[in-house]
């Protein structure tokens, strides 16, 4: 596998649609995605159920997904209490979003930058108290890094400063997120290089892109060329950001996987099986819009995916 596609549909997708997917359907989605070759899934968010009833079963879903050997189970946490619950449920990776636009941060998390950074410090302390092999990977996500629907321009220096602050607060890594679909390939490259210069290349490996203005794949390619290797995307482009009016449509997993595989860059994901996952999820969410060009057009005649050594077909084996 040359790049890691982190499927965020069960979290970012489902939190932004009104339908509440039954727990059993979520489990079937996760199983099918894993069997198609997906190695990391953000399965939910530890927010109070009254705020996001769509994700009220996150703890159960994390515990369920944890049983799948070879799958990295990620979850979003808005604060220390969310992190405690995520750790209790057994998440391998927890992500705390920090919105680079402070207005967006107040609207989204109801917290100032200083308050989110304090949560980050408390989460890092919580993690360091755990035995080493039980510690989840802790990522601080720099959301609205490329612009904000409330403030417009977000200075790159601000993003860099917050990236440094998150690392100092004890994050293992920071990620860039184009929550509002404001990024372009040039700004993607520039911001990655600036953040790298400040925190080191090991501390920024992934990006979360939206396709709001049709630049999702171009931005992903720019990030890949610059050197990032982890890409968030959502099956069928489900979801967007309810706090960023007009921002709809995550990067579509099917199209992203197709782009990389067609380039000869292995994702570890079988496209035909991924289309099967799409059908499965569509059947469970009959009233929602699914995006993506590749699943509609089908694969080109004689399409050859990227070659990768050592691929074995997957089964769902329980973790010991
Ligand atoms: Zn998103």
PDB file of C-alpha atoms and ligand atoms in Angstrom:
ATOM      1  CA  UNK A   1       0.000   0.000   0.000  1.00  0.00           C
ATOM      2  CA  UNK A   2       1.480   3.344  -1.085  1.00  0.00           C
ATOM      3  CA  UNK A   3      -1.209   5.618   0.321  1.00  0.00           C
ATOM      4  CA  UNK A   4      -3.648   5.212   3.202  1.00  0.00           C
ATOM      5  CA  UNK A   5      -7.256   6.063   2.487  1.00  0.00           C
ATOM      6  CA  UNK A   6      -9.010   6.812   5.753  1.00  0.00           C
ATOM      7  CA  UNK A   7     -12.753   6.306   5.313  1.00  0.00           C
ATOM      8  CA  UNK A   8     -14.664   8.968   7.248  1.00  0.00           C
ATOM      9  CA  UNK A   9     -18.171   8.262   5.931  1.00  0.00           C
ATOM     10  CA  UNK A  10     -19.509   6.604   9.098  1.00  0.00           C
ATOM     11  CA  UNK A  11     -18.589   9.783  11.013  1.00  0.00           C
ATOM     12  CA  UNK A  12     -18.366  12.800   8.698  1.00  0.00           C
ATOM     13  CA  UNK A  13     -20.935  11.439   6.279  1.00  0.00           C
ATOM     14  CA  UNK A  14     -23.563  10.275   8.729  1.00  0.00           C
ATOM     15  CA  UNK A  15     -23.314  13.298  11.032  1.00  0.00           C
ATOM     16  CA  UNK A  16     -24.350  15.555   8.165  1.00  0.00           C
ATOM     17  CA  UNK A  17     -27.421  13.749   6.970  1.00  0.00           C
ATOM     18  CA  UNK A  18     -30.681  13.636   8.864  1.00  0.00           C
ATOM     19  CA  UNK A  19     -31.274   9.913   8.512  1.00  0.00           C
ATOM     20  CA  UNK A  20     -30.184   7.811  11.463  1.00  0.00           C
ATOM     21  CA  UNK A  21     -28.492   4.693  10.167  1.00  0.00           C
ATOM     22  CA  UNK A  22     -29.314   1.615  12.247  1.00  0.00           C
ATOM     23  CA  UNK A  23     -26.364   0.284  14.240  1.00  0.00           C
ATOM     24  CA  UNK A  24     -26.477  -3.046  12.416  1.00  0.00           C
ATOM     25  CA  UNK A  25     -26.228  -1.282   9.039  1.00  0.00           C
ATOM     26  CA  UNK A  26     -23.167   0.628  10.255  1.00  0.00           C
ATOM     27  CA  UNK A  27     -21.547  -2.610  11.312  1.00  0.00           C
ATOM     28  CA  UNK A  28     -22.286  -4.144   7.910  1.00  0.00           C
ATOM     29  CA  UNK A  29     -20.724  -1.072   6.224  1.00  0.00           C
ATOM     30  CA  UNK A  30     -17.570  -1.348   8.329  1.00  0.00           C
ATOM     31  CA  UNK A  31     -17.233  -5.083   7.653  1.00  0.00           C
ATOM     32  CA  UNK A  32     -17.731  -4.613   3.918  1.00  0.00           C
ATOM     33  CA  UNK A  33     -15.296  -1.685   3.738  1.00  0.00           C
ATOM     34  CA  UNK A  34     -12.647  -3.699   5.540  1.00  0.00           C
ATOM     35  CA  UNK A  35     -13.189  -6.659   3.234  1.00  0.00           C
ATOM     36  CA  UNK A  36     -12.798  -4.308   0.250  1.00  0.00           C
ATOM     37  CA  UNK A  37      -9.363  -3.338   1.580  1.00  0.00           C
ATOM     38  CA  UNK A  38     -10.047  -0.218   3.655  1.00  0.00           C
ATOM     39  CA  UNK A  39      -7.547  -0.207   6.525  1.00  0.00           C
ATOM     40  CA  UNK A  40      -8.629   2.808   8.549  1.00  0.00           C
ATOM     41  CA  UNK A  41     -12.173   3.964   9.317  1.00  0.00           C
ATOM     42  CA  UNK A  42     -13.321   6.915  11.384  1.00  0.00           C
ATOM     43  CA  UNK A  43     -16.367   5.212  12.807  1.00  0.00           C
ATOM     44  CA  UNK A  44     -17.977   7.939  14.885  1.00  0.00           C
ATOM     45  CA  UNK A  45     -17.711  10.921  17.164  1.00  0.00           C
ATOM     46  CA  UNK A  46     -17.933  11.067  20.943  1.00  0.00           C
ATOM     47  CA  UNK A  47     -20.308  13.991  21.197  1.00  0.00           C
ATOM     48  CA  UNK A  48     -23.439  14.075  23.359  1.00  0.00           C
ATOM     49  CA  UNK A  49     -26.235  12.118  21.623  1.00  0.00           C
ATOM     50  CA  UNK A  50     -28.598  15.096  21.930  1.00  0.00           C
ATOM     51  CA  UNK A  51     -26.270  17.049  19.583  1.00  0.00           C
ATOM     52  CA  UNK A  52     -25.740  14.252  17.058  1.00  0.00           C
ATOM     53  CA  UNK A  53     -28.299  11.469  17.467  1.00  0.00           C
ATOM     54  CA  UNK A  54     -26.929   9.950  14.234  1.00  0.00           C
ATOM     55  CA  UNK A  55     -23.756   9.008  16.140  1.00  0.00           C
ATOM     56  CA  UNK A  56     -25.279   8.057  19.493  1.00  0.00           C
ATOM     57  CA  UNK A  57     -24.049   4.463  19.095  1.00  0.00           C
ATOM     58  CA  UNK A  58     -20.388   5.429  18.570  1.00  0.00           C
ATOM     59  CA  UNK A  59     -19.085   3.562  21.641  1.00  0.00           C
ATOM     60  CA  UNK A  60     -20.763   0.358  20.490  1.00  0.00           C
ATOM     61  CA  UNK A  61     -19.469   0.826  16.943  1.00  0.00           C
ATOM     62  CA  UNK A  62     -15.897   1.421  18.157  1.00  0.00           C
ATOM     63  CA  UNK A  63     -16.004  -1.735  20.290  1.00  0.00           C
ATOM     64  CA  UNK A  64     -17.422  -3.677  17.367  1.00  0.00           C
ATOM     65  CA  UNK A  65     -14.836  -2.399  14.866  1.00  0.00           C
ATOM     66  CA  UNK A  66     -12.027  -3.059  17.345  1.00  0.00           C
ATOM     67  CA  UNK A  67     -12.670  -6.768  16.893  1.00  0.00           C
ATOM     68  CA  UNK A  68     -11.594  -6.619  13.270  1.00  0.00           C
ATOM     69  CA  UNK A  69      -7.965  -7.578  13.133  1.00  0.00           C
ATOM     70  CA  UNK A  70      -5.983  -5.287  10.863  1.00  0.00           C
ATOM     71  CA  UNK A  71      -8.403  -2.358  10.987  1.00  0.00           C
ATOM     72  CA  UNK A  72      -7.408   0.967  12.534  1.00  0.00           C
ATOM     73  CA  UNK A  73     -10.435   2.355  14.360  1.00  0.00           C
ATOM     74  CA  UNK A  74     -10.518   6.143  14.526  1.00  0.00           C
ATOM     75  CA  UNK A  75     -12.957   8.442  16.308  1.00  0.00           C
ATOM     76  CA  UNK A  76     -13.476  12.160  16.624  1.00  0.00           C
ATOM     77  CA  UNK A  77     -13.537  13.730  20.075  1.00  0.00           C
ATOM     78  CA  UNK A  78     -14.603  17.304  20.839  1.00  0.00           C
ATOM     79  CA  UNK A  79     -13.037  17.438  24.315  1.00  0.00           C
ATOM     80  CA  UNK A  80     -11.488  15.545  27.198  1.00  0.00           C
ATOM     81  CA  UNK A  81     -14.692  13.793  28.145  1.00  0.00           C
ATOM     82  CA  UNK A  82     -15.093  12.548  24.580  1.00  0.00           C
ATOM     83  CA  UNK A  83     -11.508  11.315  24.647  1.00  0.00           C
ATOM     84  CA  UNK A  84     -12.141   9.426  27.884  1.00  0.00           C
ATOM     85  CA  UNK A  85     -15.095   7.658  26.284  1.00  0.00           C
ATOM     86  CA  UNK A  86     -13.141   6.948  23.096  1.00  0.00           C
ATOM     87  CA  UNK A  87     -10.308   5.398  25.110  1.00  0.00           C
ATOM     88  CA  UNK A  88     -12.765   3.359  27.167  1.00  0.00           C
ATOM     89  CA  UNK A  89     -14.345   2.020  23.965  1.00  0.00           C
ATOM     90  CA  UNK A  90     -10.899   1.165  22.575  1.00  0.00           C
ATOM     91  CA  UNK A  91     -10.302   3.603  19.692  1.00  0.00           C
ATOM     92  CA  UNK A  92      -6.851   3.246  18.121  1.00  0.00           C
ATOM     93  CA  UNK A  93      -6.775   6.831  16.994  1.00  0.00           C
ATOM     94  CA  UNK A  94      -8.520   9.918  18.325  1.00  0.00           C
ATOM     95  CA  UNK A  95      -8.812  13.230  16.555  1.00  0.00           C
ATOM     96  CA  UNK A  96      -9.510  16.536  18.244  1.00  0.00           C
ATOM     97  CA  UNK A  97     -10.574  19.256  15.801  1.00  0.00           C
ATOM     98  CA  UNK A  98      -9.288  22.773  16.307  1.00  0.00           C
ATOM     99  CA  UNK A  99     -10.799  25.290  13.945  1.00  0.00           C
ATOM    100  CA  UNK A 100      -8.160  27.749  12.730  1.00  0.00           C
ATOM    101  CA  UNK A 101     -10.851  30.400  12.376  1.00  0.00           C
ATOM    102  CA  UNK A 102     -11.764  31.351  15.920  1.00  0.00           C
ATOM    103  CA  UNK A 103     -15.309  32.391  14.920  1.00  0.00           C
ATOM    104  CA  UNK A 104     -15.816  28.932  13.424  1.00  0.00           C
ATOM    105  CA  UNK A 105     -14.318  27.364  16.552  1.00  0.00           C
ATOM    106  CA  UNK A 106     -16.829  29.190  18.728  1.00  0.00           C
ATOM    107  CA  UNK A 107     -19.720  28.253  16.439  1.00  0.00           C
ATOM    108  CA  UNK A 108     -18.620  24.637  15.971  1.00  0.00           C
ATOM    109  CA  UNK A 109     -17.083  23.587  19.291  1.00  0.00           C
ATOM    110  CA  UNK A 110     -18.285  26.551  21.374  1.00  0.00           C
ATOM    111  CA  UNK A 111     -14.701  27.117  22.443  1.00  0.00           C
ATOM    112  CA  UNK A 112     -11.921  29.622  21.904  1.00  0.00           C
ATOM    113  CA  UNK A 113      -8.512  28.487  20.636  1.00  0.00           C
ATOM    114  CA  UNK A 114      -7.078  28.669  24.159  1.00  0.00           C
ATOM    115  CA  UNK A 115      -9.881  26.454  25.455  1.00  0.00           C
ATOM    116  CA  UNK A 116      -9.401  23.816  22.735  1.00  0.00           C
ATOM    117  CA  UNK A 117      -5.651  23.793  23.370  1.00  0.00           C
ATOM    118  CA  UNK A 118      -6.360  23.224  27.065  1.00  0.00           C
ATOM    119  CA  UNK A 119      -8.561  20.233  26.131  1.00  0.00           C
ATOM    120  CA  UNK A 120      -5.652  18.953  23.999  1.00  0.00           C
ATOM    121  CA  UNK A 121      -3.278  19.194  26.959  1.00  0.00           C
ATOM    122  CA  UNK A 122      -5.718  17.322  29.178  1.00  0.00           C
ATOM    123  CA  UNK A 123      -6.238  14.601  26.568  1.00  0.00           C
ATOM    124  CA  UNK A 124      -2.466  14.205  26.140  1.00  0.00           C
ATOM    125  CA  UNK A 125      -2.126  13.848  29.917  1.00  0.00           C
ATOM    126  CA  UNK A 126      -4.904  11.264  29.977  1.00  0.00           C
ATOM    127  CA  UNK A 127      -3.127   9.269  27.267  1.00  0.00           C
ATOM    128  CA  UNK A 128       0.282   9.439  28.894  1.00  0.00           C
ATOM    129  CA  UNK A 129      -1.210   7.938  32.051  1.00  0.00           C
ATOM    130  CA  UNK A 130      -2.137   4.791  30.092  1.00  0.00           C
ATOM    131  CA  UNK A 131       0.195   1.812  29.714  1.00  0.00           C
ATOM    132  CA  UNK A 132       2.217   2.384  26.543  1.00  0.00           C
ATOM    133  CA  UNK A 133       0.552  -0.272  24.392  1.00  0.00           C
ATOM    134  CA  UNK A 134      -2.933   1.013  25.214  1.00  0.00           C
ATOM    135  CA  UNK A 135      -2.268   4.578  24.124  1.00  0.00           C
ATOM    136  CA  UNK A 136      -4.265   5.748  21.127  1.00  0.00           C
ATOM    137  CA  UNK A 137      -2.618   7.869  18.435  1.00  0.00           C
ATOM    138  CA  UNK A 138      -3.638  11.458  19.138  1.00  0.00           C
ATOM    139  CA  UNK A 139      -4.140  13.814  16.233  1.00  0.00           C
ATOM    140  CA  UNK A 140      -5.041  17.493  16.321  1.00  0.00           C
ATOM    141  CA  UNK A 141      -6.951  18.395  13.191  1.00  0.00           C
ATOM    142  CA  UNK A 142      -6.473  21.945  11.902  1.00  0.00           C
ATOM    143  CA  UNK A 143      -9.924  22.516  10.469  1.00  0.00           C
ATOM    144  CA  UNK A 144     -10.885  25.507   8.289  1.00  0.00           C
ATOM    145  CA  UNK A 145      -7.144  25.627   7.514  1.00  0.00           C
ATOM    146  CA  UNK A 146      -7.736  26.973   4.011  1.00  0.00           C
ATOM    147  CA  UNK A 147     -10.507  29.443   4.712  1.00  0.00           C
ATOM    148  CA  UNK A 148     -13.731  29.863   6.597  1.00  0.00           C
ATOM    149  CA  UNK A 149     -17.295  30.729   5.651  1.00  0.00           C
ATOM    150  CA  UNK A 150     -17.527  33.079   8.649  1.00  0.00           C
ATOM    151  CA  UNK A 151     -14.140  34.820   8.441  1.00  0.00           C
ATOM    152  CA  UNK A 152     -13.131  34.200   4.829  1.00  0.00           C
ATOM    153  CA  UNK A 153      -9.356  34.281   4.573  1.00  0.00           C
ATOM    154  CA  UNK A 154      -7.499  32.357   7.282  1.00  0.00           C
ATOM    155  CA  UNK A 155      -3.851  33.470   7.459  1.00  0.00           C
ATOM    156  CA  UNK A 156      -1.400  30.615   6.823  1.00  0.00           C
ATOM    157  CA  UNK A 157       0.737  31.922   9.683  1.00  0.00           C
ATOM    158  CA  UNK A 158      -2.218  31.361  12.001  1.00  0.00           C
ATOM    159  CA  UNK A 159      -2.507  27.727  10.866  1.00  0.00           C
ATOM    160  CA  UNK A 160       1.218  27.190  11.406  1.00  0.00           C
ATOM    161  CA  UNK A 161       1.049  28.805  14.857  1.00  0.00           C
ATOM    162  CA  UNK A 162      -1.867  26.556  15.873  1.00  0.00           C
ATOM    163  CA  UNK A 163      -0.080  23.493  14.478  1.00  0.00           C
ATOM    164  CA  UNK A 164       2.889  24.258  16.707  1.00  0.00           C
ATOM    165  CA  UNK A 165       0.563  24.875  19.665  1.00  0.00           C
ATOM    166  CA  UNK A 166      -1.191  21.511  19.175  1.00  0.00           C
ATOM    167  CA  UNK A 167       2.141  19.675  19.049  1.00  0.00           C
ATOM    168  CA  UNK A 168       3.296  21.513  22.166  1.00  0.00           C
ATOM    169  CA  UNK A 169       0.029  20.544  23.849  1.00  0.00           C
ATOM    170  CA  UNK A 170       0.983  16.893  23.328  1.00  0.00           C
ATOM    171  CA  UNK A 171      -0.561  15.752  20.039  1.00  0.00           C
ATOM    172  CA  UNK A 172       1.323  13.005  18.178  1.00  0.00           C
ATOM    173  CA  UNK A 173       0.468  14.612  14.882  1.00  0.00           C
ATOM    174  CA  UNK A 174      -1.533  17.394  13.258  1.00  0.00           C
ATOM    175  CA  UNK A 175      -3.707  17.114  10.160  1.00  0.00           C
ATOM    176  CA  UNK A 176      -4.921  19.728   7.693  1.00  0.00           C
ATOM    177  CA  UNK A 177      -8.629  19.953   6.946  1.00  0.00           C
ATOM    178  CA  UNK A 178     -10.325  21.948   4.229  1.00  0.00           C
ATOM    179  CA  UNK A 179     -13.649  21.983   6.044  1.00  0.00           C
ATOM    180  CA  UNK A 180     -15.170  24.585   3.736  1.00  0.00           C
ATOM    181  CA  UNK A 181     -13.792  23.586   0.334  1.00  0.00           C
ATOM    182  CA  UNK A 182     -11.661  26.740   0.000  1.00  0.00           C
ATOM    183  CA  UNK A 183      -8.363  25.012  -0.828  1.00  0.00           C
ATOM    184  CA  UNK A 184      -6.695  24.953  -4.224  1.00  0.00           C
ATOM    185  CA  UNK A 185      -3.674  22.899  -5.324  1.00  0.00           C
ATOM    186  CA  UNK A 186      -1.255  25.812  -4.799  1.00  0.00           C
ATOM    187  CA  UNK A 187      -2.505  26.606  -1.292  1.00  0.00           C
ATOM    188  CA  UNK A 188      -2.425  22.907  -0.400  1.00  0.00           C
ATOM    189  CA  UNK A 189       1.238  22.630  -1.360  1.00  0.00           C
ATOM    190  CA  UNK A 190       2.177  25.910   0.308  1.00  0.00           C
ATOM    191  CA  UNK A 191       0.468  25.138   3.608  1.00  0.00           C
ATOM    192  CA  UNK A 192       1.888  21.606   3.847  1.00  0.00           C
ATOM    193  CA  UNK A 193       5.377  22.989   3.303  1.00  0.00           C
ATOM    194  CA  UNK A 194       4.893  25.759   5.876  1.00  0.00           C
ATOM    195  CA  UNK A 195       3.525  23.393   8.524  1.00  0.00           C
ATOM    196  CA  UNK A 196       6.299  20.891   7.797  1.00  0.00           C
ATOM    197  CA  UNK A 197       8.899  23.599   8.236  1.00  0.00           C
ATOM    198  CA  UNK A 198       7.426  24.390  11.658  1.00  0.00           C
ATOM    199  CA  UNK A 199       6.683  20.943  13.134  1.00  0.00           C
ATOM    200  CA  UNK A 200       8.611  18.467  10.969  1.00  0.00           C
ATOM    201  CA  UNK A 201       7.453  16.124   8.216  1.00  0.00           C
ATOM    202  CA  UNK A 202       6.608  13.299  10.620  1.00  0.00           C
ATOM    203  CA  UNK A 203       4.098  15.508  12.412  1.00  0.00           C
ATOM    204  CA  UNK A 204       1.902  16.107   9.358  1.00  0.00           C
ATOM    205  CA  UNK A 205       1.132  13.123   7.129  1.00  0.00           C
ATOM    206  CA  UNK A 206      -2.555  13.460   6.307  1.00  0.00           C
ATOM    207  CA  UNK A 207      -5.188  15.759   4.860  1.00  0.00           C
ATOM    208  CA  UNK A 208      -8.990  15.993   4.895  1.00  0.00           C
ATOM    209  CA  UNK A 209     -10.363  17.538   1.718  1.00  0.00           C
ATOM    210  CA  UNK A 210     -13.785  18.539   0.503  1.00  0.00           C
ATOM    211  CA  UNK A 211     -15.078  18.730  -3.031  1.00  0.00           C
ATOM    212  CA  UNK A 212     -17.288  21.768  -2.485  1.00  0.00           C
ATOM    213  CA  UNK A 213     -15.949  23.601  -5.541  1.00  0.00           C
ATOM    214  CA  UNK A 214     -14.860  20.591  -7.559  1.00  0.00           C
ATOM    215  CA  UNK A 215     -11.186  20.785  -6.580  1.00  0.00           C
ATOM    216  CA  UNK A 216     -11.116  17.799  -4.252  1.00  0.00           C
ATOM    217  CA  UNK A 217      -9.104  15.451  -6.465  1.00  0.00           C
ATOM    218  CA  UNK A 218      -6.800  18.194  -7.755  1.00  0.00           C
ATOM    219  CA  UNK A 219      -6.071  19.111  -4.140  1.00  0.00           C
ATOM    220  CA  UNK A 220      -5.489  15.474  -3.203  1.00  0.00           C
ATOM    221  CA  UNK A 221      -3.046  15.126  -6.079  1.00  0.00           C
ATOM    222  CA  UNK A 222      -1.208  18.275  -4.991  1.00  0.00           C
ATOM    223  CA  UNK A 223      -0.966  16.924  -1.446  1.00  0.00           C
ATOM    224  CA  UNK A 224       0.313  13.588  -2.763  1.00  0.00           C
ATOM    225  CA  UNK A 225       2.919  15.278  -4.950  1.00  0.00           C
ATOM    226  CA  UNK A 226       4.029  17.363  -1.987  1.00  0.00           C
ATOM    227  CA  UNK A 227       4.474  14.172   0.028  1.00  0.00           C
ATOM    228  CA  UNK A 228       1.406  13.444   2.148  1.00  0.00           C
ATOM    229  CA  UNK A 229       0.315   9.805   2.200  1.00  0.00           C
ATOM    230  CA  UNK A 230      -2.918   9.726   4.233  1.00  0.00           C
ATOM    231  CA  UNK A 231      -6.165  10.966   2.711  1.00  0.00           C
ATOM    232  CA  UNK A 232      -9.585  11.203   4.320  1.00  0.00           C
ATOM    233  CA  UNK A 233     -12.568  10.575   2.100  1.00  0.00           C
ATOM    234  CA  UNK A 234     -16.174   9.560   2.387  1.00  0.00           C
ATOM    235  CA  UNK A 235     -17.975   6.793   0.532  1.00  0.00           C
ATOM    236  CA  UNK A 236     -20.256   8.387  -2.041  1.00  0.00           C
ATOM    237  CA  UNK A 237     -19.042  11.803  -0.849  1.00  0.00           C
ATOM    238  CA  UNK A 238     -21.566  11.606   1.979  1.00  0.00           C
ATOM    239  CA  UNK A 239     -21.602  14.552   4.339  1.00  0.00           C
ATOM    240  CA  UNK A 240     -20.068  17.980   4.558  1.00  0.00           C
ATOM    241  CA  UNK A 241     -20.033  20.508   7.349  1.00  0.00           C
ATOM    242  CA  UNK A 242     -23.273  21.754   8.906  1.00  0.00           C
ATOM    243  CA  UNK A 243     -21.377  24.663  10.490  1.00  0.00           C
ATOM    244  CA  UNK A 244     -20.037  25.843   7.143  1.00  0.00           C
ATOM    245  CA  UNK A 245     -23.128  26.804   5.150  1.00  0.00           C
ATOM    246  CA  UNK A 246     -22.868  25.739   1.524  1.00  0.00           C
ATOM    247  CA  UNK A 247     -20.021  23.328   2.167  1.00  0.00           C
ATOM    248  CA  UNK A 248     -21.269  19.963   1.100  1.00  0.00           C
ATOM    249  CA  UNK A 249     -19.580  16.907  -0.239  1.00  0.00           C
ATOM    250  CA  UNK A 250     -16.549  15.235   1.216  1.00  0.00           C
ATOM    251  CA  UNK A 251     -13.986  13.888  -1.199  1.00  0.00           C
ATOM    252  CA  UNK A 252     -15.514  10.759  -2.776  1.00  0.00           C
ATOM    253  CA  UNK A 253     -13.662   7.592  -1.710  1.00  0.00           C
ATOM    254  CA  UNK A 254     -14.473   5.752  -4.949  1.00  0.00           C
ATOM    255  CA  UNK A 255     -13.030   8.525  -7.167  1.00  0.00           C
ATOM    256  CA  UNK A 256      -9.990   9.030  -4.951  1.00  0.00           C
ATOM    257  CA  UNK A 257      -9.161   5.317  -4.961  1.00  0.00           C
ATOM    258  CA  UNK A 258      -9.653   5.229  -8.713  1.00  0.00           C
ATOM    259  CA  UNK A 259      -7.285   8.174  -9.242  1.00  0.00           C
ATOM    260  CA  UNK A 260      -4.502   6.594  -7.237  1.00  0.00           C
ATOM    261  CA  UNK A 261      -4.950   3.085  -8.619  1.00  0.00           C
ATOM    262  CA  UNK A 262      -5.026   4.408 -12.202  1.00  0.00           C
ATOM    263  CA  UNK A 263      -1.757   6.259 -11.463  1.00  0.00           C
ATOM    264  CA  UNK A 264      -0.171   3.024 -10.257  1.00  0.00           C
ATOM    265  CA  UNK A 265      -0.268   4.139  -6.625  1.00  0.00           C
ATOM    266  CA  UNK A 266      -1.633   1.341  -4.479  1.00  0.00           C
ATOM    267  CA  UNK A 267      -4.406   2.012  -1.981  1.00  0.00           C
ATOM    268  CA  UNK A 268      -4.867  -1.637  -0.988  1.00  0.00           C
ATOM    269  CA  UNK A 269      -8.547  -1.215  -1.910  1.00  0.00           C
ATOM    270  CA  UNK A 270     -10.370  -3.315  -4.513  1.00  0.00           C
ATOM    271  CA  UNK A 271     -12.543  -0.948  -6.566  1.00  0.00           C
ATOM    272  CA  UNK A 272     -15.143  -3.512  -7.598  1.00  0.00           C
ATOM    273  CA  UNK A 273     -15.609  -4.498  -3.974  1.00  0.00           C
ATOM    274  CA  UNK A 274     -15.766  -0.822  -3.015  1.00  0.00           C
ATOM    275  CA  UNK A 275     -18.615  -0.303  -5.506  1.00  0.00           C
ATOM    276  CA  UNK A 276     -20.347  -3.175  -3.717  1.00  0.00           C
ATOM    277  CA  UNK A 277     -19.950  -1.306  -0.425  1.00  0.00           C
ATOM    278  CA  UNK A 278     -21.528   1.742  -2.054  1.00  0.00           C
ATOM    279  CA  UNK A 279     -24.544  -0.301  -3.124  1.00  0.00           C
ATOM    280  CA  UNK A 280     -24.870  -1.738   0.368  1.00  0.00           C
ATOM    281  CA  UNK A 281     -24.799   1.713   1.986  1.00  0.00           C
ATOM    282  CA  UNK A 282     -27.108   3.197  -0.645  1.00  0.00           C
ATOM    283  CA  UNK A 283     -29.644   0.503   0.173  1.00  0.00           C
ATOM    284  CA  UNK A 284     -29.502   1.577   3.822  1.00  0.00           C
ATOM    285  CA  UNK A 285     -29.760   5.314   3.032  1.00  0.00           C
ATOM    286  CA  UNK A 286     -32.319   5.390   0.263  1.00  0.00           C
ATOM    287  CA  UNK A 287     -33.200   9.092   0.617  1.00  0.00           C
ATOM    288  CA  UNK A 288     -29.680  10.487   0.568  1.00  0.00           C
ATOM    289  CA  UNK A 289     -27.541  11.730  -2.307  1.00  0.00           C
ATOM    290  CA  UNK A 290     -24.468   9.768  -3.302  1.00  0.00           C
ATOM    291  CA  UNK A 291     -21.769  11.411  -5.403  1.00  0.00           C
ATOM    292  CA  UNK A 292     -18.905  10.110  -7.488  1.00  0.00           C
ATOM    293  CA  UNK A 293     -18.066   9.751 -11.166  1.00  0.00           C
ATOM    294  CA  UNK A 294     -16.219   6.446 -11.207  1.00  0.00           C
ATOM    295  CA  UNK A 295     -19.004   4.316  -9.768  1.00  0.00           C
ATOM    296  CA  UNK A 296     -21.456   5.796 -12.280  1.00  0.00           C
ATOM    297  CA  UNK A 297     -19.167   5.446 -15.314  1.00  0.00           C
ATOM    298  CA  UNK A 298     -17.670   2.124 -14.260  1.00  0.00           C
ATOM    299  CA  UNK A 299     -14.034   1.173 -14.653  1.00  0.00           C
ATOM    300  CA  UNK A 300     -12.347   1.648 -18.032  1.00  0.00           C
ATOM    301  CA  UNK A 301     -12.103  -1.396 -20.285  1.00  0.00           C
ATOM    302  CA  UNK A 302      -9.188  -3.612 -19.242  1.00  0.00           C
ATOM    303  CA  UNK A 303      -8.495  -1.415 -16.234  1.00  0.00           C
ATOM    304  CA  UNK A 304      -5.468  -2.583 -14.308  1.00  0.00           C
ATOM    305  CA  UNK A 305      -5.165  -1.496 -10.686  1.00  0.00           C
ATOM    306  CA  UNK A 306      -1.831  -0.646  -9.113  1.00  0.00           C
ATOM    307  CA  UNK A 307       0.311  -3.652  -8.439  1.00  0.00           C
ATOM    308  CA  UNK A 308       1.287  -4.337  -4.915  1.00  0.00           C
ATOM    309  CA  UNK A 309       3.087  -7.289  -3.472  1.00  0.00           C
ATOM    310  CA  UNK A 310       1.781  -9.347  -0.632  1.00  0.00           C
ATOM    311  CA  UNK A 311      -1.943  -8.628  -1.009  1.00  0.00           C
ATOM    312  CA  UNK A 312      -4.031 -11.352   0.498  1.00  0.00           C
ATOM    313  CA  UNK A 313      -7.774 -11.548   0.460  1.00  0.00           C
ATOM    314  CA  UNK A 314      -9.238 -10.465   3.749  1.00  0.00           C
ATOM    315  CA  UNK A 315     -11.401 -12.198   6.259  1.00  0.00           C
ATOM    316  CA  UNK A 316     -12.771 -10.774   9.442  1.00  0.00           C
ATOM    317  CA  UNK A 317     -10.759 -12.356  12.219  1.00  0.00           C
ATOM    318  CA  UNK A 318     -11.300 -11.269  15.771  1.00  0.00           C
ATOM    319  CA  UNK A 319      -8.475  -9.504  17.585  1.00  0.00           C
ATOM    320  CA  UNK A 320      -6.897 -11.433  20.372  1.00  0.00           C
TER     321      UNK A 320
HETATM  322 ZN1  LIG B   1     -15.321  16.471   5.914  1.00  0.00          ZN
END
